Amino acid sequence: MAKHEAVIDRVIDFWHALDRRDYDTILSLVAEDCDWQREVLISGRAAIGEALSQRPSSLMTRHQITNLRVVGDGDRCLVKFLITTFGVFQSSEEHSLPDCGGPALVADGEMHFSVAGETISITNIVAKIVFQSGRR
């Protein structure tokens, strides 16, 4: 059960780091050959770092992760979850709270992990969109 808790922690750490724009943490969580299926497939830690550096600086996101389920054991496992994403471009006005108007999307998420002793790395990230807001 300790491994299951550890991989769930990695899922949550990943999405919280994305929301905080803490890309160093994200890169420390993913395997060198990790694949991340976003709008396009991004392959490898270096390419993921490059893609993250291209995110608009005014984009503010929050990812809510629920319904986590760990599948598998041994040196590989999978975490399935529901992901609700909120996103808005911040205005230049200081101290103004942005109005995001509800979720931008809801997706079925999966993160695959490799486990080698105490080292747990994300090897694959996929989010299949189920609902998407009409606003862009």
mmCIF file of N, CA and C in Angstrom:
data_model
loop_
_atom_site.group_PDB
_atom_site.id
_atom_site.type_symbol
_atom_site.label_atom_id
_atom_site.label_comp_id
_atom_site.label_asym_id
_atom_site.label_seq_id
_atom_site.Cartn_x
_atom_site.Cartn_y
_atom_site.Cartn_z
ATOM 1 N N MET A 1 0.810 -1.196 0.000
ATOM 2 C CA MET A 1 0.000 0.000 0.000
ATOM 3 C C MET A 1 0.858 1.267 0.000
ATOM 4 N N ALA A 2 2.057 1.207 0.536
ATOM 5 C CA ALA A 2 2.924 2.385 0.577
ATOM 6 C C ALA A 2 3.260 2.875 -0.826
ATOM 7 N N LYS A 3 3.470 1.931 -1.760
ATOM 8 C CA LYS A 3 3.775 2.338 -3.137
ATOM 9 C C LYS A 3 2.577 3.035 -3.764
ATOM 10 N N HIS A 4 1.383 2.537 -3.494
ATOM 11 C CA HIS A 4 0.180 3.165 -4.039
ATOM 12 C C HIS A 4 0.060 4.605 -3.556
ATOM 13 N N GLU A 5 0.312 4.824 -2.287
ATOM 14 C CA GLU A 5 0.273 6.187 -1.744
ATOM 15 C C GLU A 5 1.353 7.053 -2.378
ATOM 16 N N ALA A 6 2.519 6.487 -2.608
ATOM 17 C CA ALA A 6 3.620 7.247 -3.199
ATOM 18 C C ALA A 6 3.312 7.677 -4.632
ATOM 19 N N VAL A 7 2.704 6.808 -5.436
ATOM 20 C CA VAL A 7 2.399 7.207 -6.815
ATOM 21 C C VAL A 7 1.253 8.215 -6.842
ATOM 22 N N ILE A 8 0.294 8.083 -5.934
ATOM 23 C CA ILE A 8 -0.770 9.092 -5.849
ATOM 24 C C ILE A 8 -0.173 10.443 -5.475
ATOM 25 N N ASP A 9 0.773 10.455 -4.546
ATOM 26 C CA ASP A 9 1.457 11.709 -4.197
ATOM 27 C C ASP A 9 2.139 12.317 -5.418
ATOM 28 N N ARG A 10 2.752 11.484 -6.271
ATOM 29 C CA ARG A 10 3.419 11.992 -7.474
ATOM 30 C C ARG A 10 2.410 12.627 -8.428
ATOM 31 N N VAL A 11 1.236 12.028 -8.564
ATOM 32 C CA VAL A 11 0.194 12.599 -9.430
ATOM 33 C C VAL A 11 -0.174 13.993 -8.927
ATOM 34 N N ILE A 12 -0.461 14.081 -7.653
ATOM 35 C CA ILE A 12 -0.868 15.364 -7.070
ATOM 36 C C ILE A 12 0.277 16.377 -7.142
ATOM 37 N N ASP A 13 1.493 15.940 -6.829
ATOM 38 C CA ASP A 13 2.646 16.849 -6.907
ATOM 39 C C ASP A 13 2.828 17.405 -8.317
ATOM 40 N N PHE A 14 2.644 16.555 -9.325
ATOM 41 C CA PHE A 14 2.808 16.980 -10.719
ATOM 42 C C PHE A 14 1.840 18.111 -11.067
ATOM 43 N N TRP A 15 0.544 17.890 -10.807
ATOM 44 C CA TRP A 15 -0.453 18.889 -11.203
ATOM 45 C C TRP A 15 -0.354 20.157 -10.368
ATOM 46 N N HIS A 16 -0.014 20.036 -9.084
ATOM 47 C CA HIS A 16 0.192 21.239 -8.271
ATOM 48 C C HIS A 16 1.396 22.025 -8.790
ATOM 49 N N ALA A 17 2.443 21.333 -9.169
ATOM 50 C CA ALA A 17 3.618 22.018 -9.717
ATOM 51 C C ALA A 17 3.280 22.731 -11.020
ATOM 52 N N LEU A 18 2.458 22.114 -11.852
ATOM 53 C CA LEU A 18 2.049 22.768 -13.102
ATOM 54 C C LEU A 18 1.298 24.062 -12.793
ATOM 55 N N ASP A 19 0.402 24.013 -11.817
ATOM 56 C CA ASP A 19 -0.358 25.209 -11.451
ATOM 57 C C ASP A 19 0.533 26.301 -10.867
ATOM 58 N N ARG A 20 1.583 25.925 -10.171
ATOM 59 C CA ARG A 20 2.518 26.893 -9.575
ATOM 60 C C ARG A 20 3.619 27.313 -10.545
ATOM 61 N N ARG A 21 3.626 26.715 -11.740
ATOM 62 C CA ARG A 21 4.662 26.965 -12.731
ATOM 63 C C ARG A 21 6.042 26.532 -12.219
ATOM 64 N N ASP A 22 6.052 25.483 -11.414
ATOM 65 C CA ASP A 22 7.282 24.931 -10.852
ATOM 66 C C ASP A 22 7.770 23.814 -11.775
ATOM 67 N N TYR A 23 8.358 24.218 -12.871
ATOM 68 C CA TYR A 23 8.738 23.266 -13.907
ATOM 69 C C TYR A 23 9.908 22.382 -13.496
ATOM 70 N N ASP A 24 10.764 22.864 -12.604
ATOM 71 C CA ASP A 24 11.859 22.017 -12.111
ATOM 72 C C ASP A 24 11.307 20.791 -11.382
ATOM 73 N N THR A 25 10.260 20.983 -10.581
ATOM 74 C CA THR A 25 9.643 19.851 -9.892
ATOM 75 C C THR A 25 9.042 18.883 -10.896
ATOM 76 N N ILE A 26 8.337 19.407 -11.897
ATOM 77 C CA ILE A 26 7.751 18.532 -12.914
ATOM 78 C C ILE A 26 8.837 17.692 -13.574
ATOM 79 N N LEU A 27 9.919 18.331 -13.967
ATOM 80 C CA LEU A 27 10.983 17.605 -14.660
ATOM 81 C C LEU A 27 11.663 16.590 -13.753
ATOM 82 N N SER A 28 11.660 16.835 -12.441
ATOM 83 C CA SER A 28 12.238 15.856 -11.519
ATOM 84 C C SER A 28 11.326 14.641 -11.341
ATOM 85 N N LEU A 29 10.044 14.777 -11.667
ATOM 86 C CA LEU A 29 9.084 13.684 -11.498
ATOM 87 C C LEU A 29 8.983 12.781 -12.720
ATOM 88 N N VAL A 30 9.340 13.301 -13.895
ATOM 89 C CA VAL A 30 9.162 12.523 -15.125
ATOM 90 C C VAL A 30 10.449 11.783 -15.497
ATOM 91 N N ALA A 31 10.271 10.611 -16.097
ATOM 92 C CA ALA A 31 11.407 9.821 -16.588
ATOM 93 C C ALA A 31 12.033 10.528 -17.790
ATOM 94 N N GLU A 32 13.279 10.228 -18.046
ATOM 95 C CA GLU A 32 13.996 10.826 -19.180
ATOM 96 C C GLU A 32 13.241 10.622 -20.492
ATOM 97 N N ASP A 33 12.586 9.469 -20.652
ATOM 98 C CA ASP A 33 11.878 9.150 -21.896
ATOM 99 C C ASP A 33 10.354 9.263 -21.769
ATOM 100 N N CYS A 34 9.886 10.063 -20.825
ATOM 101 C CA CYS A 34 8.452 10.220 -20.592
ATOM 102 C C CYS A 34 7.742 10.772 -21.835
ATOM 103 N N ASP A 35 6.541 10.252 -22.093
ATOM 104 C CA ASP A 35 5.667 10.780 -23.145
ATOM 105 C C ASP A 35 4.491 11.478 -22.480
ATOM 106 N N TRP A 36 4.169 12.681 -22.970
ATOM 107 C CA TRP A 36 3.036 13.441 -22.453
ATOM 108 C C TRP A 36 2.140 13.790 -23.623
ATOM 109 N N GLN A 37 0.960 13.195 -23.657
ATOM 110 C CA GLN A 37 -0.002 13.479 -24.723
ATOM 111 C C GLN A 37 -0.817 14.697 -24.326
ATOM 112 N N ARG A 38 -0.524 15.814 -24.939
ATOM 113 C CA ARG A 38 -1.291 17.054 -24.748
ATOM 114 C C ARG A 38 -2.006 17.303 -26.064
ATOM 115 N N GLU A 39 -1.975 18.523 -26.561
ATOM 116 C CA GLU A 39 -2.530 18.761 -27.896
ATOM 117 C C GLU A 39 -1.757 17.942 -28.928
ATOM 118 N N VAL A 40 -0.484 17.783 -28.669
ATOM 119 C CA VAL A 40 0.395 16.926 -29.472
ATOM 120 C C VAL A 40 1.181 16.054 -28.503
ATOM 121 N N LEU A 41 1.792 15.002 -29.020
ATOM 122 C CA LEU A 41 2.618 14.138 -28.187
ATOM 123 C C LEU A 41 3.967 14.813 -27.957
ATOM 124 N N ILE A 42 4.344 14.914 -26.693
ATOM 125 C CA ILE A 42 5.653 15.463 -26.330
ATOM 126 C C ILE A 42 6.459 14.308 -25.756
ATOM 127 N N SER A 43 7.600 14.021 -26.349
ATOM 128 C CA SER A 43 8.411 12.872 -25.948
ATOM 129 C C SER A 43 9.747 13.309 -25.385
ATOM 130 N N GLY A 44 10.003 12.889 -24.155
ATOM 131 C CA GLY A 44 11.290 13.133 -23.521
ATOM 132 C C GLY A 44 11.261 14.316 -22.565
ATOM 133 N N ARG A 45 12.074 14.196 -21.514
ATOM 134 C CA ARG A 45 12.141 15.240 -20.485
ATOM 135 C C ARG A 45 12.533 16.592 -21.067
ATOM 136 N N ALA A 46 13.501 16.620 -21.959
ATOM 137 C CA ALA A 46 13.938 17.899 -22.535
ATOM 138 C C ALA A 46 12.807 18.561 -23.326
ATOM 139 N N ALA A 47 12.076 17.776 -24.112
ATOM 140 C CA ALA A 47 10.963 18.327 -24.900
ATOM 141 C C ALA A 47 9.833 18.802 -23.994
ATOM 142 N N ILE A 48 9.595 18.092 -22.893
ATOM 143 C CA ILE A 48 8.580 18.526 -21.935
ATOM 144 C C ILE A 48 8.989 19.864 -21.321
ATOM 145 N N GLY A 49 10.247 19.989 -20.950
ATOM 146 C CA GLY A 49 10.748 21.258 -20.411
ATOM 147 C C GLY A 49 10.588 22.391 -21.402
ATOM 148 N N GLU A 50 10.877 22.127 -22.669
ATOM 149 C CA GLU A 50 10.728 23.145 -23.709
ATOM 150 C C GLU A 50 9.263 23.547 -23.876
ATOM 151 N N ALA A 51 8.368 22.571 -23.892
ATOM 152 C CA ALA A 51 6.930 22.862 -24.032
ATOM 153 C C ALA A 51 6.433 23.685 -22.849
ATOM 154 N N LEU A 52 6.872 23.351 -21.657
ATOM 155 C CA LEU A 52 6.447 24.101 -20.477
ATOM 156 C C LEU A 52 6.939 25.542 -20.530
ATOM 157 N N SER A 53 8.133 25.745 -21.044
ATOM 158 C CA SER A 53 8.678 27.108 -21.128
ATOM 159 C C SER A 53 7.898 27.981 -22.118
ATOM 160 N N GLN A 54 7.113 27.345 -22.979
ATOM 161 C CA GLN A 54 6.329 28.082 -23.977
ATOM 162 C C GLN A 54 4.933 28.465 -23.470
ATOM 163 N N ARG A 55 4.552 28.009 -22.275
ATOM 164 C CA ARG A 55 3.234 28.371 -21.737
ATOM 165 C C ARG A 55 3.163 29.876 -21.530
ATOM 166 N N PRO A 56 2.055 30.504 -21.913
ATOM 167 C CA PRO A 56 1.921 31.955 -21.734
ATOM 168 C C PRO A 56 2.060 32.340 -20.262
ATOM 169 N N SER A 57 2.825 33.378 -19.988
ATOM 170 C CA SER A 57 3.070 33.785 -18.603
ATOM 171 C C SER A 57 1.806 34.301 -17.921
ATOM 172 N N SER A 58 0.834 34.753 -18.675
ATOM 173 C CA SER A 58 -0.401 35.271 -18.069
ATOM 174 C C SER A 58 -1.444 34.170 -17.822
ATOM 175 N N LEU A 59 -1.155 32.941 -18.251
ATOM 176 C CA LEU A 59 -2.093 31.850 -18.059
ATOM 177 C C LEU A 59 -2.048 31.353 -16.620
ATOM 178 N N MET A 60 -3.198 31.381 -15.965
ATOM 179 C CA MET A 60 -3.324 30.862 -14.603
ATOM 180 C C MET A 60 -4.212 29.624 -14.669
ATOM 181 N N THR A 61 -3.727 28.512 -14.111
ATOM 182 C CA THR A 61 -4.504 27.273 -14.136
ATOM 183 C C THR A 61 -4.630 26.694 -12.735
ATOM 184 N N ARG A 62 -5.656 25.890 -12.584
ATOM 185 C CA ARG A 62 -5.809 25.047 -11.412
ATOM 186 C C ARG A 62 -6.370 23.723 -11.913
ATOM 187 N N HIS A 63 -5.747 22.647 -11.487
ATOM 188 C CA HIS A 63 -6.162 21.305 -11.877
ATOM 189 C C HIS A 63 -6.685 20.597 -10.631
ATOM 190 N N GLN A 64 -7.911 20.129 -10.707
ATOM 191 C CA GLN A 64 -8.514 19.387 -9.603
ATOM 192 C C GLN A 64 -8.512 17.911 -9.984
ATOM 193 N N ILE A 65 -7.863 17.105 -9.147
ATOM 194 C CA ILE A 65 -7.708 15.684 -9.413
ATOM 195 C C ILE A 65 -8.578 14.915 -8.423
ATOM 196 N N THR A 66 -9.455 14.056 -8.937
ATOM 197 C CA THR A 66 -10.338 13.266 -8.082
ATOM 198 C C THR A 66 -10.418 11.835 -8.611
ATOM 199 N N ASN A 67 -11.080 10.987 -7.859
ATOM 200 C CA ASN A 67 -11.377 9.608 -8.258
ATOM 201 C C ASN A 67 -10.116 8.829 -8.638
ATOM 202 N N LEU A 68 -9.066 8.989 -7.849
ATOM 203 C CA LEU A 68 -7.805 8.306 -8.140
ATOM 204 C C LEU A 68 -7.911 6.811 -7.859
ATOM 205 N N ARG A 69 -7.330 6.037 -8.768
ATOM 206 C CA ARG A 69 -7.305 4.574 -8.619
ATOM 207 C C ARG A 69 -5.969 4.062 -9.136
ATOM 208 N N VAL A 70 -5.260 3.316 -8.310
ATOM 209 C CA VAL A 70 -3.979 2.734 -8.698
ATOM 210 C C VAL A 70 -4.229 1.330 -9.235
ATOM 211 N N VAL A 71 -3.665 1.056 -10.416
ATOM 212 C CA VAL A 71 -3.808 -0.248 -11.068
ATOM 213 C C VAL A 71 -2.411 -0.817 -11.273
ATOM 214 N N GLY A 72 -2.228 -2.060 -10.885
ATOM 215 C CA GLY A 72 -0.944 -2.718 -11.110
ATOM 216 C C GLY A 72 -0.067 -2.693 -9.884
ATOM 217 N N ASP A 73 1.003 -3.434 -9.989
ATOM 218 C CA ASP A 73 1.946 -3.544 -8.888
ATOM 219 C C ASP A 73 3.297 -3.924 -9.486
ATOM 220 N N GLY A 74 4.261 -4.189 -8.667
ATOM 221 C CA GLY A 74 5.579 -4.559 -9.177
ATOM 222 C C GLY A 74 6.350 -3.327 -9.604
ATOM 223 N N ASP A 75 7.057 -3.422 -10.740
ATOM 224 C CA ASP A 75 7.906 -2.312 -11.167
ATOM 225 C C ASP A 75 7.194 -1.325 -12.089
ATOM 226 N N ARG A 76 5.922 -1.556 -12.370
ATOM 227 C CA ARG A 76 5.126 -0.641 -13.202
ATOM 228 C C ARG A 76 3.738 -0.543 -12.611
ATOM 229 N N CYS A 77 3.152 0.644 -12.699
ATOM 230 C CA CYS A 77 1.759 0.791 -12.293
ATOM 231 C C CYS A 77 1.159 1.989 -13.015
ATOM 232 N N LEU A 78 -0.131 2.103 -12.886
ATOM 233 C CA LEU A 78 -0.911 3.122 -13.572
ATOM 234 C C LEU A 78 -1.836 3.763 -12.557
ATOM 235 N N VAL A 79 -1.980 5.082 -12.617
ATOM 236 C CA VAL A 79 -2.971 5.776 -11.806
ATOM 237 C C VAL A 79 -3.988 6.384 -12.760
ATOM 238 N N LYS A 80 -5.251 6.036 -12.561
ATOM 239 C CA LYS A 80 -6.347 6.612 -13.336
ATOM 240 C C LYS A 80 -7.032 7.632 -12.451
ATOM 241 N N PHE A 81 -7.502 8.734 -13.066
ATOM 242 C CA PHE A 81 -8.126 9.791 -12.279
ATOM 243 C C PHE A 81 -9.001 10.657 -13.176
ATOM 244 N N LEU A 82 -9.824 11.462 -12.541
ATOM 245 C CA LEU A 82 -10.630 12.467 -13.223
ATOM 246 C C LEU A 82 -9.942 13.801 -13.003
ATOM 247 N N ILE A 83 -9.770 14.573 -14.052
ATOM 248 C CA ILE A 83 -9.111 15.867 -13.943
ATOM 249 C C ILE A 83 -10.049 16.960 -14.450
ATOM 250 N N THR A 84 -10.246 17.958 -13.608
ATOM 251 C CA THR A 84 -11.037 19.128 -13.982
ATOM 252 C C THR A 84 -10.069 20.306 -14.019
ATOM 253 N N THR A 85 -10.034 21.000 -15.148
ATOM 254 C CA THR A 85 -9.081 22.085 -15.341
ATOM 255 C C THR A 85 -9.802 23.421 -15.414
ATOM 256 N N PHE A 86 -9.301 24.360 -14.644
ATOM 257 C CA PHE A 86 -9.769 25.736 -14.688
ATOM 258 C C PHE A 86 -8.615 26.555 -15.243
ATOM 259 N N GLY A 87 -8.909 27.471 -16.133
ATOM 260 C CA GLY A 87 -7.845 28.296 -16.694
ATOM 261 C C GLY A 87 -8.365 29.657 -17.092
ATOM 262 N N VAL A 88 -7.515 30.649 -16.918
ATOM 263 C CA VAL A 88 -7.874 32.014 -17.277
ATOM 264 C C VAL A 88 -6.587 32.793 -17.534
ATOM 265 N N PHE A 89 -6.680 33.746 -18.408
ATOM 266 C CA PHE A 89 -5.558 34.650 -18.612
ATOM 267 C C PHE A 89 -5.730 35.813 -17.648
ATOM 268 N N GLN A 90 -4.724 36.053 -16.822
ATOM 269 C CA GLN A 90 -4.782 37.105 -15.816
ATOM 270 C C GLN A 90 -4.745 38.470 -16.473
ATOM 271 N N SER A 91 -5.480 39.397 -15.876
ATOM 272 C CA SER A 91 -5.426 40.781 -16.360
ATOM 273 C C SER A 91 -4.179 41.434 -15.778
ATOM 274 N N SER A 92 -3.859 42.564 -16.287
ATOM 275 C CA SER A 92 -2.674 43.280 -15.791
ATOM 276 C C SER A 92 -2.988 44.057 -14.517
ATOM 277 N N GLU A 93 -4.259 44.108 -14.117
ATOM 278 C CA GLU A 93 -4.635 44.823 -12.900
ATOM 279 C C GLU A 93 -4.179 44.030 -11.676
ATOM 280 N N GLU A 94 -3.446 44.711 -10.804
ATOM 281 C CA GLU A 94 -2.989 44.057 -9.582
ATOM 282 C C GLU A 94 -4.154 43.830 -8.650
ATOM 283 N N HIS A 95 -4.099 42.743 -7.916
ATOM 284 C CA HIS A 95 -5.060 42.413 -6.869
ATOM 285 C C HIS A 95 -6.473 42.167 -7.377
ATOM 286 N N SER A 96 -6.672 41.985 -8.661
ATOM 287 C CA SER A 96 -8.007 41.664 -9.147
ATOM 288 C C SER A 96 -8.111 40.150 -9.300
ATOM 289 N N LEU A 97 -9.181 39.590 -8.750
ATOM 290 C CA LEU A 97 -9.384 38.150 -8.869
ATOM 291 C C LEU A 97 -9.961 37.843 -10.236
ATOM 292 N N PRO A 98 -9.377 36.892 -10.952
ATOM 293 C CA PRO A 98 -9.885 36.575 -12.291
ATOM 294 C C PRO A 98 -11.201 35.818 -12.219
ATOM 295 N N ASP A 99 -12.063 36.038 -13.192
ATOM 296 C CA ASP A 99 -13.320 35.301 -13.321
ATOM 297 C C ASP A 99 -13.108 34.235 -14.388
ATOM 298 N N CYS A 100 -13.032 32.980 -13.951
ATOM 299 C CA CYS A 100 -12.769 31.922 -14.920
ATOM 300 C C CYS A 100 -14.057 31.346 -15.500
ATOM 301 N N GLY A 101 -15.211 31.629 -14.896
ATOM 302 C CA GLY A 101 -16.472 31.197 -15.473
ATOM 303 C C GLY A 101 -16.689 29.697 -15.520
ATOM 304 N N GLY A 102 -16.039 28.933 -14.704
ATOM 305 C CA GLY A 102 -16.250 27.482 -14.677
ATOM 306 C C GLY A 102 -15.107 26.720 -15.306
ATOM 307 N N PRO A 103 -15.211 25.397 -15.281
ATOM 308 C CA PRO A 103 -14.121 24.565 -15.792
ATOM 309 C C PRO A 103 -13.898 24.764 -17.296
ATOM 310 N N ALA A 104 -12.641 24.718 -17.684
ATOM 311 C CA ALA A 104 -12.295 24.765 -19.105
ATOM 312 C C ALA A 104 -12.474 23.389 -19.729
ATOM 313 N N LEU A 105 -12.189 22.345 -18.933
ATOM 314 C CA LEU A 105 -12.375 20.983 -19.443
ATOM 315 C C LEU A 105 -12.413 19.977 -18.310
ATOM 316 N N VAL A 106 -12.970 18.829 -18.625
ATOM 317 C CA VAL A 106 -12.966 17.668 -17.737
ATOM 318 C C VAL A 106 -12.422 16.513 -18.572
ATOM 319 N N ALA A 107 -11.490 15.755 -18.003
ATOM 320 C CA ALA A 107 -10.855 14.676 -18.762
ATOM 321 C C ALA A 107 -10.636 13.449 -17.877
ATOM 322 N N ASP A 108 -10.565 12.304 -18.527
ATOM 323 C CA ASP A 108 -10.114 11.086 -17.875
ATOM 324 C C ASP A 108 -8.597 11.066 -18.010
ATOM 325 N N GLY A 109 -7.912 11.039 -16.888
ATOM 326 C CA GLY A 109 -6.461 11.084 -16.908
ATOM 327 C C GLY A 109 -5.831 9.758 -16.533
ATOM 328 N N GLU A 110 -4.638 9.553 -17.050
ATOM 329 C CA GLU A 110 -3.830 8.386 -16.707
ATOM 330 C C GLU A 110 -2.375 8.808 -16.625
ATOM 331 N N MET A 111 -1.705 8.315 -15.610
ATOM 332 C CA MET A 111 -0.260 8.483 -15.503
ATOM 333 C C MET A 111 0.329 7.109 -15.237
ATOM 334 N N HIS A 112 1.305 6.741 -16.052
ATOM 335 C CA HIS A 112 2.015 5.467 -15.896
ATOM 336 C C HIS A 112 3.315 5.749 -15.151
ATOM 337 N N PHE A 113 3.711 4.795 -14.319
ATOM 338 C CA PHE A 113 4.898 4.950 -13.497
ATOM 339 C C PHE A 113 5.806 3.737 -13.612
ATOM 340 N N SER A 114 7.107 4.009 -13.511
ATOM 341 C CA SER A 114 8.076 2.929 -13.314
ATOM 342 C C SER A 114 8.582 3.058 -11.879
ATOM 343 N N VAL A 115 8.801 1.911 -11.255
ATOM 344 C CA VAL A 115 9.234 1.885 -9.864
ATOM 345 C C VAL A 115 10.505 1.062 -9.780
ATOM 346 N N ALA A 116 11.573 1.673 -9.286
ATOM 347 C CA ALA A 116 12.850 0.981 -9.096
ATOM 348 C C ALA A 116 13.346 1.329 -7.698
ATOM 349 N N GLY A 117 13.066 0.459 -6.745
ATOM 350 C CA GLY A 117 13.429 0.743 -5.363
ATOM 351 C C GLY A 117 12.641 1.928 -4.851
ATOM 352 N N GLU A 118 13.354 2.959 -4.411
ATOM 353 C CA GLU A 118 12.719 4.178 -3.906
ATOM 354 C C GLU A 118 12.426 5.188 -5.018
ATOM 355 N N THR A 119 12.900 4.911 -6.224
ATOM 356 C CA THR A 119 12.717 5.841 -7.337
ATOM 357 C C THR A 119 11.429 5.524 -8.081
ATOM 358 N N ILE A 120 10.541 6.499 -8.120
ATOM 359 C CA ILE A 120 9.260 6.370 -8.819
ATOM 360 C C ILE A 120 9.204 7.489 -9.852
ATOM 361 N N SER A 121 9.115 7.119 -11.130
ATOM 362 C CA SER A 121 9.130 8.106 -12.214
ATOM 363 C C SER A 121 7.887 7.983 -13.077
ATOM 364 N N ILE A 122 7.404 9.128 -13.534
ATOM 365 C CA ILE A 122 6.278 9.161 -14.465
ATOM 366 C C ILE A 122 6.823 8.840 -15.852
ATOM 367 N N THR A 123 6.223 7.843 -16.513
ATOM 368 C CA THR A 123 6.696 7.443 -17.837
ATOM 369 C C THR A 123 5.728 7.837 -18.956
ATOM 370 N N ASN A 124 4.472 8.111 -18.600
ATOM 371 C CA ASN A 124 3.483 8.448 -19.621
ATOM 372 C C ASN A 124 2.335 9.208 -18.972
ATOM 373 N N ILE A 125 1.890 10.271 -19.636
ATOM 374 C CA ILE A 125 0.779 11.094 -19.147
ATOM 375 C C ILE A 125 -0.213 11.251 -20.292
ATOM 376 N N VAL A 126 -1.481 10.936 -20.017
ATOM 377 C CA VAL A 126 -2.529 11.071 -21.026
ATOM 378 C C VAL A 126 -3.763 11.648 -20.353
ATOM 379 N N ALA A 127 -4.422 12.578 -21.011
ATOM 380 C CA ALA A 127 -5.717 13.076 -20.557
ATOM 381 C C ALA A 127 -6.650 13.073 -21.761
ATOM 382 N N LYS A 128 -7.709 12.272 -21.664
ATOM 383 C CA LYS A 128 -8.697 12.192 -22.746
ATOM 384 C C LYS A 128 -9.867 13.078 -22.376
ATOM 385 N N ILE A 129 -10.043 14.153 -23.114
ATOM 386 C CA ILE A 129 -11.070 15.139 -22.795
ATOM 387 C C ILE A 129 -12.457 14.530 -22.952
ATOM 388 N N VAL A 130 -13.293 14.744 -21.926
ATOM 389 C CA VAL A 130 -14.668 14.261 -21.912
ATOM 390 C C VAL A 130 -15.628 15.428 -22.163
ATOM 391 N N PHE A 131 -15.370 16.571 -21.506
ATOM 392 C CA PHE A 131 -16.156 17.791 -21.671
ATOM 393 C C PHE A 131 -15.195 18.950 -21.854
ATOM 394 N N GLN A 132 -15.582 19.899 -22.697
ATOM 395 C CA GLN A 132 -14.762 21.088 -22.906
ATOM 396 C C GLN A 132 -15.665 22.300 -22.996
ATOM 397 N N SER A 133 -15.246 23.375 -22.372
ATOM 398 C CA SER A 133 -15.995 24.617 -22.418
ATOM 399 C C SER A 133 -15.990 25.164 -23.844
ATOM 400 N N GLY A 134 -17.070 25.823 -24.200
ATOM 401 C CA GLY A 134 -17.145 26.419 -25.536
ATOM 402 C C GLY A 134 -16.354 27.698 -25.680
ATOM 403 N N ARG A 135 -15.960 28.288 -24.542
ATOM 404 C CA ARG A 135 -15.216 29.555 -24.602
ATOM 405 C C ARG A 135 -13.718 29.288 -24.787
ATOM 406 N N ARG A 136 -13.066 30.129 -25.496
ATOM 407 C CA ARG A 136 -11.617 30.001 -25.702
ATOM 408 C C ARG A 136 -11.009 31.353 -25.766
#
